[in-house]
Amino acid sequence: MESADRVAEVIGRVSELLAEGDGRRDQDLTADLLQNGQEEPCLMVAQVYRTPEGDFWAWPAVKGNNRTKSRHRILNTDQTTLLTAPDTTVALRAWTDERNAELEHADADDHPVRQALQVAVVDARLVVGYAEPELLYSTVQSGNRRDHIHVPLGFESADQYRAVGRRVLEQYRAAEIIDDVMFGVLAGDLPVTRLRGCPPDAGVYEQRDLRRMLLLAQFFPIKGDRRRPLIRKAKGVPYVEELEEQHTKKRLRAYSALCSASWPQAWNPRVDDATIGLRQARAGIALSGSSAVPLLAVADTDDDAFDELIHYRAPQWLAAFKLADADRGSMGAQASHGADGGSKVRIRRGMPDALAALSARQVQAVGLLREMAAAMEEGRAPRRVNAFGKAGVRRAGR
């Protein structure tokens, strides 16, 4: 890194993001650590930040981040301060000497220093070298994420369904149906370019499309596929029973949540609830094998290509650009406050209605799909498309 200040800035931002991403717990984790101590070990990976001022070593927790944060709070320490100290060893020794001196005057069990003894010594597994850090991260985090989808933690729907989706992918990896690289790409931990089947010149929307179609095949395998009993096991569906609507929705939400991992902002995973029918879910989904690039090129004259784009690409593209929303249940649930403080009601643009409108106007729909693909590639919002499928000219400064 260019400077020690930049190191401090990065570590500080990491701490802020950790606080923002903390799950909602029924109990106070800090208080629980003070009362019961810590029995679960952490997993820490050595990292060194090289700067012109010198090297700064850190041992960030890969598993047990929230417990580590609570320990800093209890011990009255700060990761950034320790990391950027001129000599970390001297800083830790000075802190330890101060706490030991305080122990002589700690006259009660609830004295902060005595409470600190509960968490000052923690079993930790230290990883000091690894050839592929991305795969190490995905491996050690997978179990942690699986634990977090259960109580007492409650995450937002996108995070929760991503955890459910990862559990399915873990079953496939354990059965050696997918390898570590495929798992990392589908889970959102590795770039799509790591896949052998990714063209070297693939653009943003082609990479996203490749990953999306691979994910769809994992969640709706066809008859005879080895994945079918494994996904039932991961989702808790008895093998002798037919899939029901509730099972289909859960698969679609996990699939949708993982799809949004490649976008800057996640959408509501319920947008896909009605995009695949029960009969199709039971039979599995057999795709043409073509990417969105050739399909878009012929979609205005090829009905099969158009149909595949509408059913398997359009929902996520519309959701990502906020052109369609998940069903909010009632018009009353759509009420929101305007900029002037008054209330307003959003016009319902549910996914089934949006797809029906696209299907009814093929030329205009293909124009919109092509414009959304171009917008992905250029990192901008899509422009309005006219009845002939032509995108409007962008105004200066917009």
CSV table of C-alpha atoms in Angstrom, one decimal:
chain,number,residue,atom,x,y,z
A,1,MET,CA,0.0,0.0,0.0
A,2,GLU,CA,1.1,3.5,-0.6
A,3,SER,CA,1.3,4.6,3.0
A,4,ALA,CA,0.6,3.7,6.6
A,5,ASP,CA,-2.3,6.1,6.6
A,6,ARG,CA,-3.9,4.1,3.8
A,7,VAL,CA,-3.5,1.0,5.9
A,8,ALA,CA,-5.3,2.6,8.8
A,9,GLU,CA,-8.0,3.8,6.5
A,10,VAL,CA,-8.6,0.3,5.0
A,11,ILE,CA,-8.7,-1.3,8.5
A,12,GLY,CA,-11.0,1.4,9.8
A,13,ARG,CA,-13.4,0.9,6.9
A,14,VAL,CA,-13.4,-2.8,7.4
A,15,SER,CA,-14.4,-2.3,11.0
A,16,GLU,CA,-17.3,0.0,9.9
A,17,LEU,CA,-18.5,-2.6,7.3
A,18,LEU,CA,-18.4,-5.3,10.0
A,19,ALA,CA,-20.6,-3.3,12.3
A,20,GLU,CA,-23.0,-2.6,9.4
A,21,GLY,CA,-23.2,-6.2,8.4
A,22,ASP,CA,-23.7,-7.6,11.9
A,23,GLY,CA,-26.8,-9.8,12.2
A,24,ARG,CA,-29.7,-9.1,14.5
A,25,ARG,CA,-29.3,-11.1,17.6
A,26,ASP,CA,-31.7,-11.9,20.4
A,27,GLN,CA,-28.9,-11.7,22.8
A,28,ASP,CA,-26.1,-9.2,23.4
A,29,LEU,CA,-23.0,-10.9,22.1
A,30,THR,CA,-20.6,-8.8,24.2
A,31,ALA,CA,-22.5,-9.5,27.4
A,32,ASP,CA,-22.7,-13.2,26.5
A,33,LEU,CA,-18.9,-13.3,26.1
A,34,LEU,CA,-18.4,-11.6,29.4
A,35,GLN,CA,-20.7,-14.0,31.2
A,36,ASN,CA,-19.7,-17.3,29.4
A,37,GLY,CA,-16.3,-16.6,27.9
A,38,GLN,CA,-15.5,-18.0,24.5
A,39,GLU,CA,-15.4,-21.7,23.7
A,40,GLU,CA,-15.5,-21.6,19.9
A,41,PRO,CA,-12.1,-21.1,18.3
A,42,CYS,CA,-11.3,-18.4,15.8
A,43,LEU,CA,-9.6,-18.9,12.5
A,44,MET,CA,-7.0,-16.2,11.7
A,45,VAL,CA,-5.0,-15.6,8.6
A,46,ALA,CA,-1.7,-13.7,8.7
A,47,GLN,CA,-1.6,-10.6,6.5
A,48,VAL,CA,1.2,-8.2,6.0
A,49,TYR,CA,0.7,-4.6,4.6
A,50,ARG,CA,3.9,-3.4,2.9
A,51,THR,CA,4.3,0.4,2.9
A,52,PRO,CA,7.3,2.9,2.5
A,53,GLU,CA,7.2,3.4,6.2
A,54,GLY,CA,7.6,-0.3,6.9
A,55,ASP,CA,5.6,-3.6,7.1
A,56,PHE,CA,2.5,-3.9,9.3
A,57,TRP,CA,1.3,-7.3,10.3
A,58,ALA,CA,-2.2,-8.2,11.2
A,59,TRP,CA,-4.1,-11.4,12.1
A,60,PRO,CA,-7.7,-10.7,11.0
A,61,ALA,CA,-10.3,-13.2,12.0
A,62,VAL,CA,-11.7,-15.1,9.0
A,63,LYS,CA,-14.1,-17.0,11.2
A,64,GLY,CA,-15.3,-15.3,14.3
A,65,ASN,CA,-15.3,-11.7,13.1
A,66,ASN,CA,-18.1,-10.5,15.4
A,67,ARG,CA,-16.6,-12.2,18.4
A,68,THR,CA,-13.3,-10.6,17.7
A,69,LYS,CA,-15.0,-7.2,17.5
A,70,SER,CA,-16.7,-7.8,20.8
A,71,ARG,CA,-13.3,-8.8,22.4
A,72,HIS,CA,-11.8,-5.5,21.3
A,73,ARG,CA,-14.7,-3.7,22.9
A,74,ILE,CA,-14.3,-5.7,26.2
A,75,LEU,CA,-10.5,-5.3,26.2
A,76,ASN,CA,-10.7,-1.7,25.3
A,77,THR,CA,-8.4,-2.2,22.4
A,78,ASP,CA,-8.6,-1.2,18.7
A,79,GLN,CA,-7.3,-3.2,15.8
A,80,THR,CA,-6.3,-0.1,13.8
A,81,THR,CA,-4.3,1.3,16.8
A,82,LEU,CA,-2.5,-2.0,17.3
A,83,LEU,CA,-1.8,-2.5,13.6
A,84,THR,CA,-0.4,0.9,13.0
A,85,ALA,CA,1.7,1.1,16.2
A,86,PRO,CA,5.4,1.7,15.6
A,87,ASP,CA,6.1,-1.6,17.2
A,88,THR,CA,3.1,-3.9,17.6
A,89,THR,CA,4.9,-6.2,20.1
A,90,VAL,CA,5.9,-3.3,22.3
A,91,ALA,CA,2.3,-1.9,22.1
A,92,LEU,CA,0.8,-5.2,23.2
A,93,ARG,CA,3.4,-5.7,25.9
A,94,ALA,CA,2.6,-2.2,27.3
A,95,TRP,CA,-1.1,-2.9,27.2
A,96,THR,CA,-0.6,-6.3,29.0
A,97,ASP,CA,1.5,-4.7,31.7
A,98,GLU,CA,-1.2,-2.1,32.4
A,99,ARG,CA,-3.9,-4.8,32.7
A,100,ASN,CA,-1.8,-6.9,35.0
A,101,ALA,CA,-1.3,-3.9,37.2
A,102,GLU,CA,-5.0,-3.3,37.3
A,103,LEU,CA,-5.7,-6.9,38.3
A,104,GLU,CA,-4.0,-6.3,41.7
A,105,HIS,CA,-6.8,-3.7,42.5
A,106,ALA,CA,-9.7,-5.6,40.9
A,107,ASP,CA,-11.9,-6.3,44.0
A,108,ALA,CA,-15.0,-7.8,42.2
A,109,ASP,CA,-15.7,-10.4,39.6
A,110,ASP,CA,-17.5,-7.8,37.4
A,111,HIS,CA,-14.4,-5.6,37.4
A,112,PRO,CA,-13.5,-4.9,33.7
A,113,VAL,CA,-10.1,-6.5,34.0
A,114,ARG,CA,-11.5,-9.7,35.5
A,115,GLN,CA,-14.1,-9.8,32.8
A,116,ALA,CA,-11.4,-9.4,30.2
A,117,LEU,CA,-9.9,-12.7,31.5
A,118,GLN,CA,-12.9,-14.5,30.0
A,119,VAL,CA,-11.9,-13.5,26.4
A,120,ALA,CA,-8.2,-12.5,26.6
A,121,VAL,CA,-7.0,-16.0,25.9
A,122,VAL,CA,-8.8,-17.6,23.0
A,123,ASP,CA,-8.0,-20.8,21.0
A,124,ALA,CA,-7.1,-19.8,17.5
A,125,ARG,CA,-6.0,-21.7,14.4
A,126,LEU,CA,-3.4,-19.6,12.5
A,127,VAL,CA,-2.9,-20.0,8.8
A,128,VAL,CA,0.6,-18.7,7.9
A,129,GLY,CA,0.7,-19.5,4.2
A,130,TYR,CA,-1.6,-20.6,1.4
A,131,ALA,CA,-1.2,-20.7,-2.4
A,132,GLU,CA,-4.8,-19.7,-3.3
A,133,PRO,CA,-6.2,-17.3,-0.7
A,134,GLU,CA,-9.5,-17.0,-2.5
A,135,LEU,CA,-10.2,-20.7,-2.2
A,136,LEU,CA,-9.1,-20.6,1.5
A,137,TYR,CA,-11.5,-17.8,2.2
A,138,SER,CA,-14.5,-19.6,0.5
A,139,THR,CA,-13.7,-22.8,2.4
A,140,VAL,CA,-13.4,-21.4,5.9
A,141,GLN,CA,-16.3,-19.0,5.4
A,142,SER,CA,-18.8,-21.6,4.1
A,143,GLY,CA,-19.5,-23.2,7.4
A,144,ASN,CA,-19.7,-19.8,9.1
A,145,ARG,CA,-22.3,-18.6,6.6
A,146,ARG,CA,-24.3,-21.8,7.1
A,147,ASP,CA,-24.4,-21.3,10.8
A,148,HIS,CA,-25.6,-17.7,10.3
A,149,ILE,CA,-28.8,-18.6,8.5
A,150,HIS,CA,-30.3,-20.0,11.7
A,151,VAL,CA,-31.3,-18.2,14.9
A,152,PRO,CA,-30.3,-16.3,16.9
A,153,LEU,CA,-29.1,-14.3,13.8
A,154,GLY,CA,-31.5,-12.7,11.4
A,155,PHE,CA,-30.1,-11.4,8.1
A,156,GLU,CA,-31.7,-9.5,5.3
A,157,SER,CA,-33.4,-11.8,2.7
A,158,ALA,CA,-30.7,-11.5,0.1
A,159,ASP,CA,-28.0,-12.6,2.6
A,160,GLN,CA,-30.2,-15.4,4.0
A,161,TYR,CA,-31.1,-16.9,0.7
A,162,ARG,CA,-27.5,-16.6,-0.5
A,163,ALA,CA,-26.5,-18.7,2.6
A,164,VAL,CA,-29.2,-21.3,1.6
A,165,GLY,CA,-27.9,-21.3,-1.9
A,166,ARG,CA,-24.3,-21.9,-0.8
A,167,ARG,CA,-25.5,-24.9,1.3
A,168,VAL,CA,-26.8,-26.4,-1.9
A,169,LEU,CA,-23.5,-25.7,-3.7
A,170,GLU,CA,-21.6,-27.2,-0.8
A,171,GLN,CA,-23.5,-30.5,-1.3
A,172,TYR,CA,-22.4,-30.6,-5.0
A,173,ARG,CA,-18.8,-29.8,-4.1
A,174,ALA,CA,-18.7,-32.5,-1.5
A,175,ALA,CA,-20.1,-35.0,-4.1
A,176,GLU,CA,-17.4,-33.7,-6.5
A,177,ILE,CA,-20.0,-32.6,-9.0
A,178,ILE,CA,-18.4,-29.1,-9.0
A,179,ASP,CA,-14.8,-28.3,-8.1
A,180,ASP,CA,-13.5,-25.5,-5.8
A,181,VAL,CA,-13.2,-23.0,-8.7
A,182,MET,CA,-16.8,-23.6,-9.9
A,183,PHE,CA,-18.0,-23.4,-6.3
A,184,GLY,CA,-16.2,-20.1,-5.8
A,185,VAL,CA,-17.6,-18.5,-9.0
A,186,LEU,CA,-21.2,-19.6,-8.3
A,187,ALA,CA,-21.0,-18.5,-4.7
A,188,GLY,CA,-19.7,-15.1,-5.7
A,189,ASP,CA,-16.2,-15.5,-4.2
A,190,LEU,CA,-14.2,-15.8,-7.4
A,191,PRO,CA,-14.4,-13.9,-10.7
A,192,VAL,CA,-16.2,-15.5,-13.6
A,193,THR,CA,-13.0,-15.3,-15.6
A,194,ARG,CA,-11.6,-18.2,-13.5
A,195,LEU,CA,-14.0,-20.6,-15.3
A,196,ARG,CA,-12.4,-22.6,-18.2
A,197,GLY,CA,-15.5,-22.0,-20.3
A,198,CYS,CA,-15.4,-18.2,-20.0
A,199,PRO,CA,-14.3,-16.5,-23.3
A,200,PRO,CA,-11.2,-14.4,-22.8
A,201,ASP,CA,-13.0,-11.4,-24.4
A,202,ALA,CA,-16.3,-11.8,-22.6
A,203,GLY,CA,-17.8,-8.5,-21.5
A,204,VAL,CA,-19.7,-7.8,-18.2
A,205,TYR,CA,-23.1,-9.0,-19.3
A,206,GLU,CA,-21.7,-12.1,-21.0
A,207,GLN,CA,-19.9,-13.1,-17.8
A,208,ARG,CA,-22.9,-12.4,-15.7
A,209,ASP,CA,-25.0,-14.5,-18.1
A,210,LEU,CA,-22.6,-17.4,-18.0
A,211,ARG,CA,-22.7,-17.5,-14.2
A,212,ARG,CA,-26.5,-17.0,-14.1
A,213,MET,CA,-27.2,-19.9,-16.4
A,214,LEU,CA,-24.8,-22.2,-14.5
A,215,LEU,CA,-26.6,-21.3,-11.3
A,216,LEU,CA,-30.0,-22.0,-12.9
A,217,ALA,CA,-28.8,-25.5,-13.9
A,218,GLN,CA,-27.7,-26.2,-10.3
A,219,PHE,CA,-31.1,-25.3,-8.8
A,220,PHE,CA,-33.3,-27.0,-11.4
A,221,PRO,CA,-31.5,-30.1,-12.6
A,222,ILE,CA,-33.2,-32.3,-15.2
A,223,LYS,CA,-34.3,-35.9,-14.5
A,224,GLY,CA,-31.5,-38.3,-14.1
A,225,ASP,CA,-29.1,-35.6,-13.0
A,226,ARG,CA,-27.0,-36.5,-9.9
A,227,ARG,CA,-27.9,-33.1,-8.4
A,228,ARG,CA,-31.6,-33.9,-7.9
A,229,PRO,CA,-31.3,-36.0,-4.7
A,230,LEU,CA,-28.6,-33.7,-3.4
A,231,ILE,CA,-30.6,-30.5,-3.7
A,232,ARG,CA,-33.5,-32.2,-2.0
A,233,LYS,CA,-31.3,-33.2,0.8
A,234,ALA,CA,-29.9,-29.7,1.2
A,235,LYS,CA,-33.4,-28.1,1.1
A,236,GLY,CA,-34.9,-30.7,3.4
A,237,VAL,CA,-37.4,-32.1,0.8
A,238,PRO,CA,-38.1,-35.8,1.1
A,239,TYR,CA,-37.1,-37.6,-2.1
A,240,VAL,CA,-40.3,-39.5,-2.5
A,241,GLU,CA,-42.5,-36.3,-2.5
A,242,GLU,CA,-43.2,-34.1,-5.5
A,243,LEU,CA,-41.9,-30.6,-5.4
A,244,GLU,CA,-44.5,-28.1,-4.2
A,245,GLU,CA,-44.9,-24.4,-4.9
A,246,GLN,CA,-43.2,-23.5,-1.6
A,247,HIS,CA,-40.1,-25.6,-2.5
A,248,THR,CA,-39.9,-24.0,-6.0
A,249,LYS,CA,-40.1,-20.5,-4.5
A,250,LYS,CA,-37.2,-21.2,-2.1
A,251,ARG,CA,-35.1,-22.5,-4.9
A,252,LEU,CA,-35.8,-19.5,-7.0
A,253,ARG,CA,-35.1,-17.1,-4.2
A,254,ALA,CA,-31.7,-18.8,-3.4
A,255,TYR,CA,-30.9,-18.7,-7.2
A,256,SER,CA,-31.9,-15.0,-7.5
A,257,ALA,CA,-30.0,-14.0,-4.4
A,258,LEU,CA,-26.8,-15.6,-5.7
A,259,CYS,CA,-27.4,-14.0,-9.1
A,260,SER,CA,-27.4,-10.5,-7.6
A,261,ALA,CA,-24.0,-11.2,-6.0
A,262,SER,CA,-22.4,-10.1,-9.3
A,263,TRP,CA,-24.2,-6.7,-9.3
A,264,PRO,CA,-23.3,-3.6,-7.3
A,265,GLN,CA,-26.6,-3.8,-5.4
A,266,ALA,CA,-28.7,-6.8,-4.5
A,267,TRP,CA,-32.4,-6.9,-5.4
A,268,ASN,CA,-35.3,-8.5,-3.6
A,269,PRO,CA,-34.9,-12.3,-4.3
A,270,ARG,CA,-38.7,-12.6,-4.4
A,271,VAL,CA,-38.7,-11.1,-7.9
A,272,ASP,CA,-38.3,-14.6,-9.4
A,273,ASP,CA,-41.1,-16.2,-7.4
A,274,ALA,CA,-43.4,-16.6,-10.4
A,275,THR,CA,-40.9,-16.9,-13.2
A,276,ILE,CA,-40.8,-20.7,-13.3
A,277,GLY,CA,-43.9,-22.9,-13.1
A,278,LEU,CA,-44.3,-25.9,-10.9
A,279,ARG,CA,-44.4,-28.4,-13.7
A,280,GLN,CA,-41.2,-27.0,-15.2
A,281,ALA,CA,-39.5,-27.0,-11.8
A,282,ARG,CA,-40.4,-30.7,-11.3
A,283,ALA,CA,-39.0,-31.7,-14.8
A,284,GLY,CA,-35.9,-29.5,-14.5
A,285,ILE,CA,-34.7,-26.8,-16.9
A,286,ALA,CA,-32.9,-27.7,-20.1
A,287,LEU,CA,-31.3,-24.7,-21.7
A,288,SER,CA,-30.1,-24.2,-25.3
A,289,GLY,CA,-26.6,-23.7,-24.2
A,290,SER,CA,-26.3,-20.4,-26.0
A,291,SER,CA,-25.2,-17.3,-24.1
A,292,ALA,CA,-27.2,-14.1,-24.2
A,293,VAL,CA,-24.9,-12.6,-26.9
A,294,PRO,CA,-26.0,-14.8,-29.8
A,295,LEU,CA,-29.6,-14.9,-28.4
A,296,LEU,CA,-29.8,-11.2,-28.4
A,297,ALA,CA,-28.5,-11.0,-32.0
A,298,VAL,CA,-31.4,-13.1,-33.4
A,299,ALA,CA,-34.2,-12.5,-30.8
A,300,ASP,CA,-36.2,-10.2,-33.0
A,301,THR,CA,-36.7,-13.0,-35.6
A,302,ASP,CA,-36.1,-16.2,-33.6
A,303,ASP,CA,-39.0,-16.9,-31.2
A,304,ASP,CA,-37.1,-19.6,-29.3
A,305,ALA,CA,-34.3,-17.2,-28.6
A,306,PHE,CA,-36.7,-14.5,-27.6
A,307,ASP,CA,-38.6,-16.9,-25.2
A,308,GLU,CA,-35.3,-18.0,-23.5
A,309,LEU,CA,-34.3,-14.4,-23.0
A,310,ILE,CA,-37.7,-13.4,-21.5
A,311,HIS,CA,-37.9,-16.3,-19.1
A,312,TYR,CA,-34.3,-16.7,-17.9
A,313,ARG,CA,-32.6,-13.3,-18.5
A,314,ALA,CA,-35.2,-10.5,-18.3
A,315,PRO,CA,-36.3,-11.0,-14.6
A,316,GLN,CA,-32.8,-10.3,-13.2
A,317,TRP,CA,-32.1,-7.5,-15.7
A,318,LEU,CA,-35.4,-5.8,-14.9
A,319,ALA,CA,-34.8,-6.2,-11.2
A,320,ALA,CA,-31.3,-4.9,-11.3
A,321,PHE,CA,-32.3,-1.7,-13.1
A,322,LYS,CA,-35.4,-1.3,-10.9
A,323,LEU,CA,-37.7,-1.6,-13.9
A,324,ALA,CA,-39.8,-4.3,-12.1
A,325,ASP,CA,-40.3,-5.1,-8.4
A,326,ALA,CA,-41.1,-8.1,-6.2
A,327,ASP,CA,-44.8,-8.3,-5.4
A,328,ARG,CA,-45.4,-6.3,-2.3
A,329,GLY,CA,-48.8,-7.9,-1.4
A,330,SER,CA,-51.1,-4.9,-1.6
A,331,MET,CA,-51.2,-1.4,-2.9
A,332,GLY,CA,-51.2,-0.2,0.7
A,333,ALA,CA,-47.8,-1.8,1.2
A,334,GLN,CA,-46.4,0.3,-1.6
A,335,ALA,CA,-47.0,3.7,0.2
A,336,SER,CA,-43.8,5.7,0.6
A,337,HIS,CA,-42.9,9.3,1.5
A,338,GLY,CA,-42.1,11.8,-1.2
A,339,ALA,CA,-39.3,14.4,-1.2
A,340,ASP,CA,-41.8,17.1,0.1
A,341,GLY,CA,-42.7,15.0,3.1
A,342,GLY,CA,-46.0,13.9,1.7
A,343,SER,CA,-47.0,10.3,1.0
A,344,LYS,CA,-47.3,8.7,-2.4
A,345,VAL,CA,-48.1,5.3,-3.8
A,346,ARG,CA,-45.8,3.6,-6.2
A,347,ILE,CA,-47.3,2.1,-9.3
A,348,ARG,CA,-47.2,-1.7,-9.2
A,349,ARG,CA,-44.7,-3.1,-11.7
A,350,GLY,CA,-44.6,-6.7,-10.6
A,351,MET,CA,-42.4,-9.2,-12.5
A,352,PRO,CA,-45.2,-11.3,-14.0
A,353,ASP,CA,-46.9,-8.2,-15.4
A,354,ALA,CA,-43.6,-6.9,-16.8
A,355,LEU,CA,-42.8,-10.2,-18.5
A,356,ALA,CA,-46.3,-10.4,-20.0
A,357,ALA,CA,-45.9,-6.9,-21.4
A,358,LEU,CA,-42.5,-7.8,-22.9
A,359,SER,CA,-43.9,-11.0,-24.5
A,360,ALA,CA,-46.7,-9.1,-26.1
A,361,ARG,CA,-44.3,-6.6,-27.9
A,362,GLN,CA,-41.4,-8.6,-29.2
A,363,VAL,CA,-39.7,-5.9,-31.2
A,364,GLN,CA,-39.8,-3.3,-28.4
A,365,ALA,CA,-38.9,-6.0,-25.8
A,366,VAL,CA,-35.8,-7.0,-27.8
A,367,GLY,CA,-34.8,-3.4,-28.1
A,368,LEU,CA,-35.1,-3.0,-24.3
A,369,LEU,CA,-33.1,-6.2,-23.7
A,370,ARG,CA,-30.3,-5.0,-26.0
A,371,GLU,CA,-30.3,-1.6,-24.3
A,372,MET,CA,-30.0,-3.2,-20.9
A,373,ALA,CA,-27.1,-5.3,-22.1
A,374,ALA,CA,-25.4,-2.2,-23.4
A,375,ALA,CA,-26.0,-0.4,-20.1
A,376,MET,CA,-24.4,-3.2,-18.2
A,377,GLU,CA,-21.4,-3.1,-20.4
A,378,GLU,CA,-21.0,0.7,-20.1
A,379,GLY,CA,-21.9,0.9,-16.4
A,380,ARG,CA,-25.0,3.2,-16.8
A,381,ALA,CA,-28.8,3.2,-16.6
A,382,PRO,CA,-30.7,2.0,-19.6
A,383,ARG,CA,-32.5,4.5,-21.9
A,384,ARG,CA,-36.1,4.5,-22.8
A,385,VAL,CA,-36.9,2.4,-25.9
A,386,ASN,CA,-39.6,3.4,-28.5
A,387,ALA,CA,-42.1,1.1,-30.2
A,388,PHE,CA,-39.6,0.2,-32.9
A,389,GLY,CA,-37.0,-1.0,-30.3
A,390,LYS,CA,-34.7,2.0,-30.7
A,391,ALA,CA,-33.1,3.5,-27.6
A,392,GLY,CA,-33.5,7.3,-27.2
A,393,VAL,CA,-30.5,9.6,-27.4
A,394,ARG,CA,-29.0,10.4,-24.0
A,395,ARG,CA,-29.0,14.0,-23.0
A,396,ALA,CA,-25.8,15.8,-22.1
A,397,GLY,CA,-24.9,15.3,-18.5
A,398,ARG,CA,-27.3,12.4,-18.0
